[in-house]
């Protein structure tokens, strides 16, 4: 992936925008109505030059030491590199990039090629007391790559892993692949695909995130029901820490004390740099089937997805939109289009039968060998129909699959017009799902009310497990242009407090970063945090690794 | 479970022995031949009284403090209680109990009833610098309950969890149950069964081991392919540590730093006492199907089980015996019986077709809803037949299922006759399975040869995963009555060194205890051990918990 083809202050490729096409005018009108906004003026983001970071604080002598390890051309200190690496893609990050100021700017970016170079960089950083922020794709939406300096640190480096992108080996018999951790999603799947395999981990950030980041943040792909979350796919890892190399064996299971793989997964760069990972791989699926169902109510839909998961139907993806999300996406997809007479009649009939406003949409994706897919489609359809659903075929499923990485592109044109959008997610047990859903919705709406703003709060259930599921919220609201950050913090705090109070986890798959630190402490407890801190200190006694993350 | 009904120096119930029946004479003759032993004289184990432990070193004042917490009747210092709690069921333990001396004897046994009492006991122990050994069923086969004193510790307590045996709650919607961790297997399944559920964790020690022990040692049940290993079934835990309570939330998944559940699983009592655990439960299976297949070769059998697992056939149990184990159990089951003419002809035909000596036996168990079982039987049979197997129906499967907890009873009558038997297990990737299998076999045979002894080394593959499987070895040899421990250590060391050298894990499901400490260090590496040590120190700074285990 050529980094210079990326937007430095927004999502994805620089030459790509979310194609609104003929829907544009209708969308702006719809949003102005829904959010009670008088105007949606275009406000351009600030230029890169306007960031004008202060000069790099990295001493020349240290830069020279780093250059001796990776080559001078792989130690970068120009403003573009420094700014690009100083923010991820969280709301906070993007506001900082677009409006400024950046809370901190990294002093240099180093691009090692392998484990040994990473080890030598960490040795230099440890010797000189410099912070090191591991950076994969930089797609963190929780502030995971923000370059904070630790106490007494004169400067902070960003360690970009993107040159470490080799497929090291494939074990066909054991169905594992060992890869360097800086490899991006598409390249990883391309290299595995040449040998007939897939990893199957496809988060929404797939095109712009890396293997190491997926593991370090305990990510989950959209097909995690079928392939497993990143932590479950991890079969072994090599981590370069300031105290040396940590290597796990590659065992299918073992009973030899705490499972260090599950400590590395979630370490968020605060213990070391994941340089290589051995992942479980699978034969490429013969068939993919994505299709939709309409339910009369949220409760009926939740019962159906719970049944599908608890009965062990081998699905890959599920996504159950709540009434507001169902309504929003229904409206969004028909914006600016003239509906045919037949379609209007169909909608009227559905509405009369109870599938109109208040109804919910479920997407079920199934991947694998043909016989498995056919069987699982039949079983999931039977369950859905048993809960009163109407199967609506594969049309909506195919559209979702084709556009599954597109949504993040929508944020930039919305921000251009003063419309803020952010997402957050959590997970809980099935029995607690309703309480958590209501709690977070009410918290967000309450916070918007208290600001005298109208907003949209959309939600879906995804990533089902036998014992519970994830809840994913999208909230859209009129941006306060005078202090967008303070406004966002009020909303984020309201939602996060509600998650904590309603016994949800503060993150199902986005990680902790800087945004969730406060609630991490509540979730893990004082003793849990003491354990995490002890882990960090044992391998990073001088606090070199990703200062300010995971432990304070 | 009434502890006084248990054998204090051997396996299981005191009034039960492995029923050899009419096979007895034939077995002794068979073993005398196979092990080249002249005689199999009966040597009775020493009496309980002969152990005569030195007086308890626990100060009266501390005993009084403990009594104030749990009641005087739940602080025991009589020789029976002290001896019973001073050994598990490892080879080393049983030899110590039968022949003596015990390497160490606990000073007292305390029986708390709940988390709060455990916390108070740990506070007393911390204050006075006394070691505390958590004890569930005491079935550890790796020395996990050996009461070692830490440096500067004047005495050591055993904390017996068996009074903590309540089913706390069931969440029907989320399919989880919260239980006190001292509950034994049969009682746990009985209580869940009353509500229509099973946990499905059934290790060979099932009748004599507890939930807390399963989790602490990262155990695996015989049906782990279907239900999951203990660590995977764990949805949440409460751990009383010397620094306070550690509670994980109950989340189906989360991306909030290291997964502390996978640190608690494997903590082996060295961090604290697991007092409650929330476990994933399932509806009781409608059907159980256990059946056998004969393969012409070990390699063909291994390929078949790999296919079954990698193709995702939902089996519960698999067990593929190697040629020597197949031969041994075939012979064992026919000992002392007159084979019918028909049977002899059948055996001859099988042998001519290549299923005789050198052939291997595979057991496949499938549990669940009827449709699932029927489908999985068909799929696994097709795979086996595709690898040249002959399906031999459910007879052998039913016999195995009925006797699945009986084998450990055989050790005692063998030891009575001077025949030693021990087991050990490991796991590795599928591609490395052959190398590890050969390496361990050769190491054990080599060590026996060097002692000028003949022995049996039997093995099976079990607990299959997409990426690999467990290998389980049973070795039988003539006991050196003058120094049985030194003899055993030579064999154990030879096998463990081979496991290490051949990239196996030192334990798939028995845990670390005292027996595997040396190889744990090799497996986790210097930095991995530093992490584990840091975890312990953070919650148990004075080294109260299970001294000498997991970290030195």
mmCIF file of N, CA and C in Angstrom, chain A residues 390-500:
data_model
loop_
_atom_site.group_PDB
_atom_site.id
_atom_site.type_symbol
_atom_site.label_atom_id
_atom_site.label_comp_id
_atom_site.label_asym_id
_atom_site.label_seq_id
_atom_site.Cartn_x
_atom_site.Cartn_y
_atom_site.Cartn_z
ATOM 1 N N UNK A 390 -39.713 -12.367 7.345
ATOM 2 C CA UNK A 390 -39.866 -12.558 5.905
ATOM 3 C C UNK A 390 -38.471 -12.581 5.288
ATOM 4 N N UNK A 391 -38.116 -13.669 4.610
ATOM 5 C CA UNK A 391 -36.814 -13.687 3.919
ATOM 6 C C UNK A 391 -36.906 -12.781 2.694
ATOM 7 N N UNK A 392 -35.943 -11.897 2.513
ATOM 8 C CA UNK A 392 -36.008 -10.994 1.367
ATOM 9 C C UNK A 392 -34.883 -11.260 0.371
ATOM 10 N N UNK A 393 -34.284 -12.427 0.464
ATOM 11 C CA UNK A 393 -33.344 -12.850 -0.574
ATOM 12 C C UNK A 393 -31.964 -12.240 -0.454
ATOM 13 N N UNK A 394 -31.208 -12.394 -1.545
ATOM 14 C CA UNK A 394 -29.786 -12.074 -1.487
ATOM 15 C C UNK A 394 -29.447 -10.678 -2.005
ATOM 16 N N UNK A 395 -30.423 -9.938 -2.490
ATOM 17 C CA UNK A 395 -30.124 -8.622 -3.077
ATOM 18 C C UNK A 395 -29.462 -7.683 -2.081
ATOM 19 N N UNK A 396 -30.129 -7.477 -0.955
ATOM 20 C CA UNK A 396 -29.572 -6.567 0.049
ATOM 21 C C UNK A 396 -28.260 -7.112 0.596
ATOM 22 N N UNK A 397 -28.158 -8.438 0.696
ATOM 23 C CA UNK A 397 -26.940 -9.069 1.194
ATOM 24 C C UNK A 397 -25.766 -8.804 0.271
ATOM 25 N N UNK A 398 -26.021 -8.944 -1.008
ATOM 26 C CA UNK A 398 -24.945 -8.701 -1.981
ATOM 27 C C UNK A 398 -24.497 -7.242 -1.943
ATOM 28 N N UNK A 399 -25.489 -6.342 -1.840
ATOM 29 C CA UNK A 399 -25.121 -4.916 -1.779
ATOM 30 C C UNK A 399 -24.293 -4.634 -0.531
ATOM 31 N N UNK A 400 -24.701 -5.235 0.588
ATOM 32 C CA UNK A 400 -23.936 -5.020 1.814
ATOM 33 C C UNK A 400 -22.503 -5.535 1.634
ATOM 34 N N UNK A 401 -22.369 -6.739 1.075
ATOM 35 C CA UNK A 401 -21.046 -7.337 0.940
ATOM 36 C C UNK A 401 -20.151 -6.478 0.056
ATOM 37 N N UNK A 402 -20.739 -6.003 -1.061
ATOM 38 C CA UNK A 402 -19.936 -5.173 -1.961
ATOM 39 C C UNK A 402 -19.488 -3.874 -1.299
ATOM 40 N N UNK A 403 -20.333 -3.324 -0.458
ATOM 41 C CA UNK A 403 -20.010 -2.041 0.141
ATOM 42 C C UNK A 403 -19.493 -2.139 1.555
ATOM 43 N N UNK A 404 -19.028 -3.329 1.944
ATOM 44 C CA UNK A 404 -18.760 -3.552 3.367
ATOM 45 C C UNK A 404 -17.602 -2.740 3.932
ATOM 46 N N UNK A 405 -16.728 -2.226 3.065
ATOM 47 C CA UNK A 405 -15.625 -1.391 3.561
ATOM 48 C C UNK A 405 -15.846 0.087 3.243
ATOM 49 N N UNK A 406 -17.017 0.455 2.750
ATOM 50 C CA UNK A 406 -17.235 1.811 2.242
ATOM 51 C C UNK A 406 -17.669 2.813 3.301
ATOM 52 N N UNK A 407 -18.430 2.334 4.300
ATOM 53 C CA UNK A 407 -19.063 3.253 5.242
ATOM 54 C C UNK A 407 -18.126 4.301 5.849
ATOM 55 N N UNK A 408 -16.892 3.897 6.247
ATOM 56 C CA UNK A 408 -16.027 4.895 6.885
ATOM 57 C C UNK A 408 -15.743 6.101 5.986
ATOM 58 N N UNK A 409 -15.890 5.923 4.671
ATOM 59 C CA UNK A 409 -15.665 7.047 3.766
ATOM 60 C C UNK A 409 -16.715 8.137 3.922
ATOM 61 N N UNK A 410 -17.873 7.786 4.498
ATOM 62 C CA UNK A 410 -18.963 8.757 4.585
ATOM 63 C C UNK A 410 -18.681 9.852 5.617
ATOM 64 N N UNK A 411 -17.821 9.545 6.588
ATOM 65 C CA UNK A 411 -17.596 10.521 7.653
ATOM 66 C C UNK A 411 -17.036 11.842 7.132
ATOM 67 N N UNK A 412 -16.103 11.755 6.179
ATOM 68 C CA UNK A 412 -15.443 12.979 5.719
ATOM 69 C C UNK A 412 -16.401 13.963 5.041
ATOM 70 N N UNK A 413 -17.202 13.529 4.042
ATOM 71 C CA UNK A 413 -18.151 14.497 3.466
ATOM 72 C C UNK A 413 -19.181 15.007 4.486
ATOM 73 N N UNK A 414 -19.528 14.187 5.467
ATOM 74 C CA UNK A 414 -20.450 14.677 6.498
ATOM 75 C C UNK A 414 -19.784 15.779 7.315
ATOM 76 N N UNK A 415 -18.545 15.528 7.738
ATOM 77 C CA UNK A 415 -17.831 16.546 8.520
ATOM 78 C C UNK A 415 -17.656 17.827 7.697
ATOM 79 N N UNK A 416 -17.433 17.655 6.401
ATOM 80 C CA UNK A 416 -17.325 18.833 5.526
ATOM 81 C C UNK A 416 -18.535 19.739 5.660
ATOM 82 N N UNK A 417 -19.686 19.123 5.945
ATOM 83 C CA UNK A 417 -20.942 19.867 6.019
ATOM 84 C C UNK A 417 -21.374 20.141 7.458
ATOM 85 N N UNK A 418 -20.493 19.854 8.411
ATOM 86 C CA UNK A 418 -20.850 20.145 9.802
ATOM 87 C C UNK A 418 -21.709 19.077 10.455
ATOM 88 N N UNK A 419 -21.723 17.875 9.865
ATOM 89 C CA UNK A 419 -22.460 16.774 10.484
ATOM 90 C C UNK A 419 -21.446 15.796 11.077
ATOM 91 N N UNK A 420 -21.559 15.568 12.389
ATOM 92 C CA UNK A 420 -20.628 14.662 13.050
ATOM 93 C C UNK A 420 -21.203 13.254 13.063
ATOM 94 N N UNK A 421 -20.335 12.269 12.921
ATOM 95 C CA UNK A 421 -20.759 10.882 13.060
ATOM 96 C C UNK A 421 -19.658 10.118 13.774
ATOM 97 N N UNK A 422 -20.050 9.298 14.723
ATOM 98 C CA UNK A 422 -19.070 8.440 15.383
ATOM 99 C C UNK A 422 -19.745 7.109 15.705
ATOM 100 N N UNK A 423 -18.914 6.120 15.984
ATOM 101 C CA UNK A 423 -19.446 4.806 16.330
ATOM 102 C C UNK A 423 -18.791 4.344 17.617
ATOM 103 N N UNK A 424 -19.465 3.466 18.327
ATOM 104 C CA UNK A 424 -18.852 2.823 19.483
ATOM 105 C C UNK A 424 -19.512 1.470 19.650
ATOM 106 N N UNK A 425 -18.838 0.596 20.344
ATOM 107 C CA UNK A 425 -19.387 -0.751 20.436
ATOM 108 C C UNK A 425 -19.063 -1.373 21.783
ATOM 109 N N UNK A 426 -19.824 -2.364 22.129
ATOM 110 C CA UNK A 426 -19.695 -3.030 23.416
ATOM 111 C C UNK A 426 -20.164 -4.468 23.230
ATOM 112 N N UNK A 427 -20.196 -5.230 24.304
ATOM 113 C CA UNK A 427 -20.719 -6.599 24.232
ATOM 114 C C UNK A 427 -21.219 -6.976 25.608
ATOM 115 N N UNK A 428 -22.171 -7.863 25.626
ATOM 116 C CA UNK A 428 -22.677 -8.357 26.899
ATOM 117 C C UNK A 428 -23.355 -9.702 26.691
ATOM 118 N N UNK A 429 -23.840 -10.261 27.772
ATOM 119 C CA UNK A 429 -24.567 -11.529 27.683
ATOM 120 C C UNK A 429 -25.926 -11.308 27.023
ATOM 121 N N UNK A 430 -26.510 -12.379 26.503
ATOM 122 C CA UNK A 430 -27.824 -12.255 25.862
ATOM 123 C C UNK A 430 -28.862 -11.722 26.847
ATOM 124 N N UNK A 431 -28.794 -12.166 28.087
ATOM 125 C CA UNK A 431 -29.837 -11.757 29.041
ATOM 126 C C UNK A 431 -29.744 -10.274 29.379
ATOM 127 N N UNK A 432 -28.580 -9.691 29.173
ATOM 128 C CA UNK A 432 -28.371 -8.283 29.530
ATOM 129 C C UNK A 432 -28.418 -7.367 28.308
ATOM 130 N N UNK A 433 -28.640 -7.948 27.159
ATOM 131 C CA UNK A 433 -28.531 -7.167 25.920
ATOM 132 C C UNK A 433 -29.551 -6.025 25.859
ATOM 133 N N UNK A 434 -30.782 -6.325 26.250
ATOM 134 C CA UNK A 434 -31.832 -5.306 26.188
ATOM 135 C C UNK A 434 -31.528 -4.126 27.097
ATOM 136 N N UNK A 435 -31.081 -4.426 28.293
ATOM 137 C CA UNK A 435 -30.752 -3.366 29.247
ATOM 138 C C UNK A 435 -29.615 -2.482 28.722
ATOM 139 N N UNK A 436 -28.587 -3.108 28.191
ATOM 140 C CA UNK A 436 -27.446 -2.354 27.683
ATOM 141 C C UNK A 436 -27.854 -1.515 26.469
ATOM 142 N N UNK A 437 -28.642 -2.114 25.601
ATOM 143 C CA UNK A 437 -29.120 -1.400 24.410
ATOM 144 C C UNK A 437 -29.897 -0.146 24.810
ATOM 145 N N UNK A 438 -30.842 -0.316 25.705
ATOM 146 C CA UNK A 438 -31.643 0.828 26.147
ATOM 147 C C UNK A 438 -30.772 1.854 26.859
ATOM 148 N N UNK A 439 -29.871 1.361 27.713
ATOM 149 C CA UNK A 439 -29.037 2.256 28.510
ATOM 150 C C UNK A 439 -28.187 3.174 27.643
ATOM 151 N N UNK A 440 -27.542 2.609 26.635
ATOM 152 C CA UNK A 440 -26.655 3.416 25.789
ATOM 153 C C UNK A 440 -27.464 4.366 24.911
ATOM 154 N N UNK A 441 -28.555 3.871 24.342
ATOM 155 C CA UNK A 441 -29.426 4.736 23.531
ATOM 156 C C UNK A 441 -29.916 5.942 24.329
ATOM 157 N N UNK A 442 -30.412 5.637 25.515
ATOM 158 C CA UNK A 442 -30.944 6.724 26.336
ATOM 159 C C UNK A 442 -29.855 7.695 26.743
ATOM 160 N N UNK A 443 -28.677 7.171 27.033
ATOM 161 C CA UNK A 443 -27.575 8.045 27.434
ATOM 162 C C UNK A 443 -27.208 9.000 26.300
ATOM 163 N N UNK A 444 -27.138 8.478 25.082
ATOM 164 C CA UNK A 444 -26.764 9.331 23.948
ATOM 165 C C UNK A 444 -27.869 10.343 23.646
ATOM 166 N N UNK A 445 -29.098 9.866 23.609
ATOM 167 C CA UNK A 445 -30.197 10.801 23.357
ATOM 168 C C UNK A 445 -30.290 11.840 24.482
ATOM 169 N N UNK A 446 -30.083 11.377 25.716
ATOM 170 C CA UNK A 446 -30.136 12.301 26.851
ATOM 171 C C UNK A 446 -29.074 13.381 26.741
ATOM 172 N N UNK A 447 -27.873 12.967 26.368
ATOM 173 C CA UNK A 447 -26.792 13.942 26.245
ATOM 174 C C UNK A 447 -27.082 14.928 25.116
ATOM 175 N N UNK A 448 -27.615 14.429 24.013
ATOM 176 C CA UNK A 448 -27.968 15.334 22.911
ATOM 177 C C UNK A 448 -29.068 16.308 23.344
ATOM 178 N N UNK A 449 -30.074 15.773 24.045
ATOM 179 C CA UNK A 449 -31.146 16.639 24.548
ATOM 180 C C UNK A 449 -30.584 17.756 25.423
ATOM 181 N N UNK A 450 -29.654 17.358 26.306
ATOM 182 C CA UNK A 450 -29.134 18.347 27.251
ATOM 183 C C UNK A 450 -28.326 19.424 26.529
ATOM 184 N N UNK A 451 -27.901 19.123 25.303
ATOM 185 C CA UNK A 451 -27.199 20.135 24.487
ATOM 186 C C UNK A 451 -28.175 20.837 23.560
ATOM 187 N N UNK A 452 -29.417 20.401 23.651
ATOM 188 C CA UNK A 452 -30.426 20.993 22.788
ATOM 189 C C UNK A 452 -30.152 20.689 21.313
ATOM 190 N N UNK A 453 -29.724 19.475 21.080
ATOM 191 C CA UNK A 453 -29.463 19.053 19.710
ATOM 192 C C UNK A 453 -30.319 17.825 19.397
ATOM 193 N N UNK A 454 -30.663 17.712 18.152
ATOM 194 C CA UNK A 454 -31.319 16.496 17.699
ATOM 195 C C UNK A 454 -30.274 15.611 17.036
ATOM 196 N N UNK A 455 -30.341 14.317 17.299
ATOM 197 C CA UNK A 455 -29.373 13.416 16.674
ATOM 198 C C UNK A 455 -30.015 12.100 16.305
ATOM 199 N N UNK A 456 -29.278 11.332 15.541
ATOM 200 C CA UNK A 456 -29.697 9.969 15.216
ATOM 201 C C UNK A 456 -28.840 9.005 16.025
ATOM 202 N N UNK A 457 -29.465 8.002 16.619
ATOM 203 C CA UNK A 457 -28.705 6.936 17.280
ATOM 204 C C UNK A 457 -29.161 5.616 16.670
ATOM 205 N N UNK A 458 -28.269 5.012 15.941
ATOM 206 C CA UNK A 458 -28.580 3.764 15.243
ATOM 207 C C UNK A 458 -27.784 2.641 15.908
ATOM 208 N N UNK A 459 -28.331 1.449 15.894
ATOM 209 C CA UNK A 459 -27.602 0.349 16.539
ATOM 210 C C UNK A 459 -27.812 -0.955 15.787
ATOM 211 N N UNK A 460 -26.840 -1.839 15.921
ATOM 212 C CA UNK A 460 -27.046 -3.209 15.460
ATOM 213 C C UNK A 460 -26.334 -4.197 16.371
ATOM 214 N N UNK A 461 -26.889 -5.404 16.381
ATOM 215 C CA UNK A 461 -26.238 -6.533 17.038
ATOM 216 C C UNK A 461 -25.368 -7.204 15.989
ATOM 217 N N UNK A 462 -24.157 -7.558 16.367
ATOM 218 C CA UNK A 462 -23.309 -8.325 15.449
ATOM 219 C C UNK A 462 -22.410 -9.218 16.279
ATOM 220 N N UNK A 463 -21.591 -10.031 15.616
ATOM 221 C CA UNK A 463 -20.631 -10.883 16.340
ATOM 222 C C UNK A 463 -21.307 -11.641 17.481
ATOM 223 N N UNK A 464 -22.112 -12.626 17.140
ATOM 224 C CA UNK A 464 -22.813 -13.405 18.161
ATOM 225 C C UNK A 464 -21.955 -14.521 18.736
ATOM 226 N N UNK A 465 -22.174 -14.808 19.986
ATOM 227 C CA UNK A 465 -21.504 -15.907 20.687
ATOM 228 C C UNK A 465 -22.579 -16.695 21.431
ATOM 229 N N UNK A 466 -22.253 -17.892 21.858
ATOM 230 C CA UNK A 466 -23.236 -18.673 22.604
ATOM 231 C C UNK A 466 -23.760 -17.886 23.799
ATOM 232 N N UNK A 467 -22.888 -17.140 24.457
ATOM 233 C CA UNK A 467 -23.288 -16.498 25.706
ATOM 234 C C UNK A 467 -23.716 -15.043 25.545
ATOM 235 N N UNK A 468 -23.527 -14.439 24.392
ATOM 236 C CA UNK A 468 -23.901 -13.041 24.244
ATOM 237 C C UNK A 468 -23.536 -12.511 22.872
ATOM 238 N N UNK A 469 -23.518 -11.202 22.755
ATOM 239 C CA UNK A 469 -23.255 -10.597 21.448
ATOM 240 C C UNK A 469 -22.711 -9.188 21.625
ATOM 241 N N UNK A 470 -22.257 -8.648 20.522
ATOM 242 C CA UNK A 470 -21.797 -7.273 20.483
ATOM 243 C C UNK A 470 -22.952 -6.356 20.105
ATOM 244 N N UNK A 471 -22.912 -5.132 20.601
ATOM 245 C CA UNK A 471 -23.861 -4.082 20.201
ATOM 246 C C UNK A 471 -23.035 -2.938 19.648
ATOM 247 N N UNK A 472 -23.415 -2.470 18.471
ATOM 248 C CA UNK A 472 -22.627 -1.458 17.775
ATOM 249 C C UNK A 472 -23.523 -0.251 17.541
ATOM 250 N N UNK A 473 -23.095 0.918 17.989
ATOM 251 C CA UNK A 473 -23.896 2.133 17.880
ATOM 252 C C UNK A 473 -23.254 3.121 16.911
ATOM 253 N N UNK A 474 -24.076 3.763 16.123
ATOM 254 C CA UNK A 474 -23.641 4.877 15.281
ATOM 255 C C UNK A 474 -24.455 6.086 15.710
ATOM 256 N N UNK A 475 -23.785 7.190 15.993
ATOM 257 C CA UNK A 475 -24.557 8.387 16.337
ATOM 258 C C UNK A 475 -24.148 9.551 15.444
ATOM 259 N N UNK A 476 -25.159 10.260 15.007
ATOM 260 C CA UNK A 476 -24.995 11.338 14.030
ATOM 261 C C UNK A 476 -25.624 12.575 14.643
ATOM 262 N N UNK A 477 -24.910 13.705 14.589
ATOM 263 C CA UNK A 477 -25.424 14.901 15.272
ATOM 264 C C UNK A 477 -24.789 16.144 14.670
ATOM 265 N N UNK A 478 -25.417 17.294 14.910
ATOM 266 C CA UNK A 478 -24.861 18.544 14.355
ATOM 267 C C UNK A 478 -23.582 18.911 15.103
ATOM 268 N N UNK A 479 -22.515 19.073 14.342
ATOM 269 C CA UNK A 479 -21.211 19.384 14.948
ATOM 270 C C UNK A 479 -21.222 20.788 15.561
ATOM 271 N N UNK A 480 -20.744 20.871 16.776
ATOM 272 C CA UNK A 480 -20.520 22.176 17.401
ATOM 273 C C UNK A 480 -19.183 22.692 16.871
ATOM 274 N N UNK A 481 -19.258 23.656 15.971
ATOM 275 C CA UNK A 481 -18.012 24.063 15.309
ATOM 276 C C UNK A 481 -17.090 24.864 16.205
ATOM 277 N N UNK A 482 -17.618 25.408 17.281
ATOM 278 C CA UNK A 482 -16.732 26.188 18.160
ATOM 279 C C UNK A 482 -15.924 25.269 19.072
ATOM 280 N N UNK A 483 -16.544 24.204 19.578
ATOM 281 C CA UNK A 483 -15.766 23.270 20.396
ATOM 282 C C UNK A 483 -16.221 21.831 20.150
ATOM 283 N N UNK A 484 -15.872 21.314 18.985
ATOM 284 C CA UNK A 484 -16.360 19.976 18.617
ATOM 285 C C UNK A 484 -15.878 18.885 19.567
ATOM 286 N N UNK A 485 -14.701 19.078 20.142
ATOM 287 C CA UNK A 485 -14.138 18.046 21.003
ATOM 288 C C UNK A 485 -14.903 17.955 22.320
ATOM 289 N N UNK A 486 -15.171 19.107 22.919
ATOM 290 C CA UNK A 486 -15.915 19.123 24.182
ATOM 291 C C UNK A 486 -17.292 18.488 23.984
ATOM 292 N N UNK A 487 -17.898 18.792 22.865
ATOM 293 C CA UNK A 487 -19.210 18.223 22.561
ATOM 294 C C UNK A 487 -19.137 16.696 22.451
ATOM 295 N N UNK A 488 -18.147 16.249 21.698
ATOM 296 C CA UNK A 488 -17.977 14.804 21.510
ATOM 297 C C UNK A 488 -17.677 14.107 22.837
ATOM 298 N N UNK A 489 -16.842 14.745 23.658
ATOM 299 C CA UNK A 489 -16.479 14.129 24.942
ATOM 300 C C UNK A 489 -17.719 13.926 25.811
ATOM 301 N N UNK A 490 -18.644 14.893 25.781
ATOM 302 C CA UNK A 490 -19.878 14.735 26.567
ATOM 303 C C UNK A 490 -20.672 13.520 26.098
ATOM 304 N N UNK A 491 -20.745 13.354 24.783
ATOM 305 C CA UNK A 491 -21.482 12.212 24.243
ATOM 306 C C UNK A 491 -20.769 10.889 24.548
ATOM 307 N N UNK A 492 -19.481 10.890 24.313
ATOM 308 C CA UNK A 492 -18.684 9.681 24.541
ATOM 309 C C UNK A 492 -18.744 9.270 26.015
ATOM 310 N N UNK A 493 -18.661 10.271 26.885
ATOM 311 C CA UNK A 493 -18.694 9.988 28.319
ATOM 312 C C UNK A 493 -20.062 9.435 28.719
ATOM 313 N N UNK A 494 -21.111 10.032 28.191
ATOM 314 C CA UNK A 494 -22.457 9.557 28.524
ATOM 315 C C UNK A 494 -22.616 8.096 28.112
ATOM 316 N N UNK A 495 -22.179 7.787 26.890
ATOM 317 C CA UNK A 495 -22.324 6.417 26.395
ATOM 318 C C UNK A 495 -21.439 5.456 27.183
ATOM 319 N N UNK A 496 -20.212 5.867 27.444
ATOM 320 C CA UNK A 496 -19.266 4.974 28.123
ATOM 321 C C UNK A 496 -19.692 4.723 29.567
ATOM 322 N N UNK A 497 -20.170 5.765 30.231
ATOM 323 C CA UNK A 497 -20.684 5.563 31.585
ATOM 324 C C UNK A 497 -21.864 4.592 31.569
ATOM 325 N N UNK A 498 -22.732 4.750 30.574
ATOM 326 C CA UNK A 498 -23.887 3.851 30.485
ATOM 327 C C UNK A 498 -23.429 2.414 30.253
ATOM 328 N N UNK A 499 -22.434 2.233 29.399
ATOM 329 C CA UNK A 499 -21.903 0.886 29.157
ATOM 330 C C UNK A 499 -21.396 0.275 30.454
ATOM 331 N N UNK A 500 -20.610 1.061 31.185
ATOM 332 C CA UNK A 500 -20.069 0.591 32.459
ATOM 333 C C UNK A 500 -21.186 0.226 33.432
#
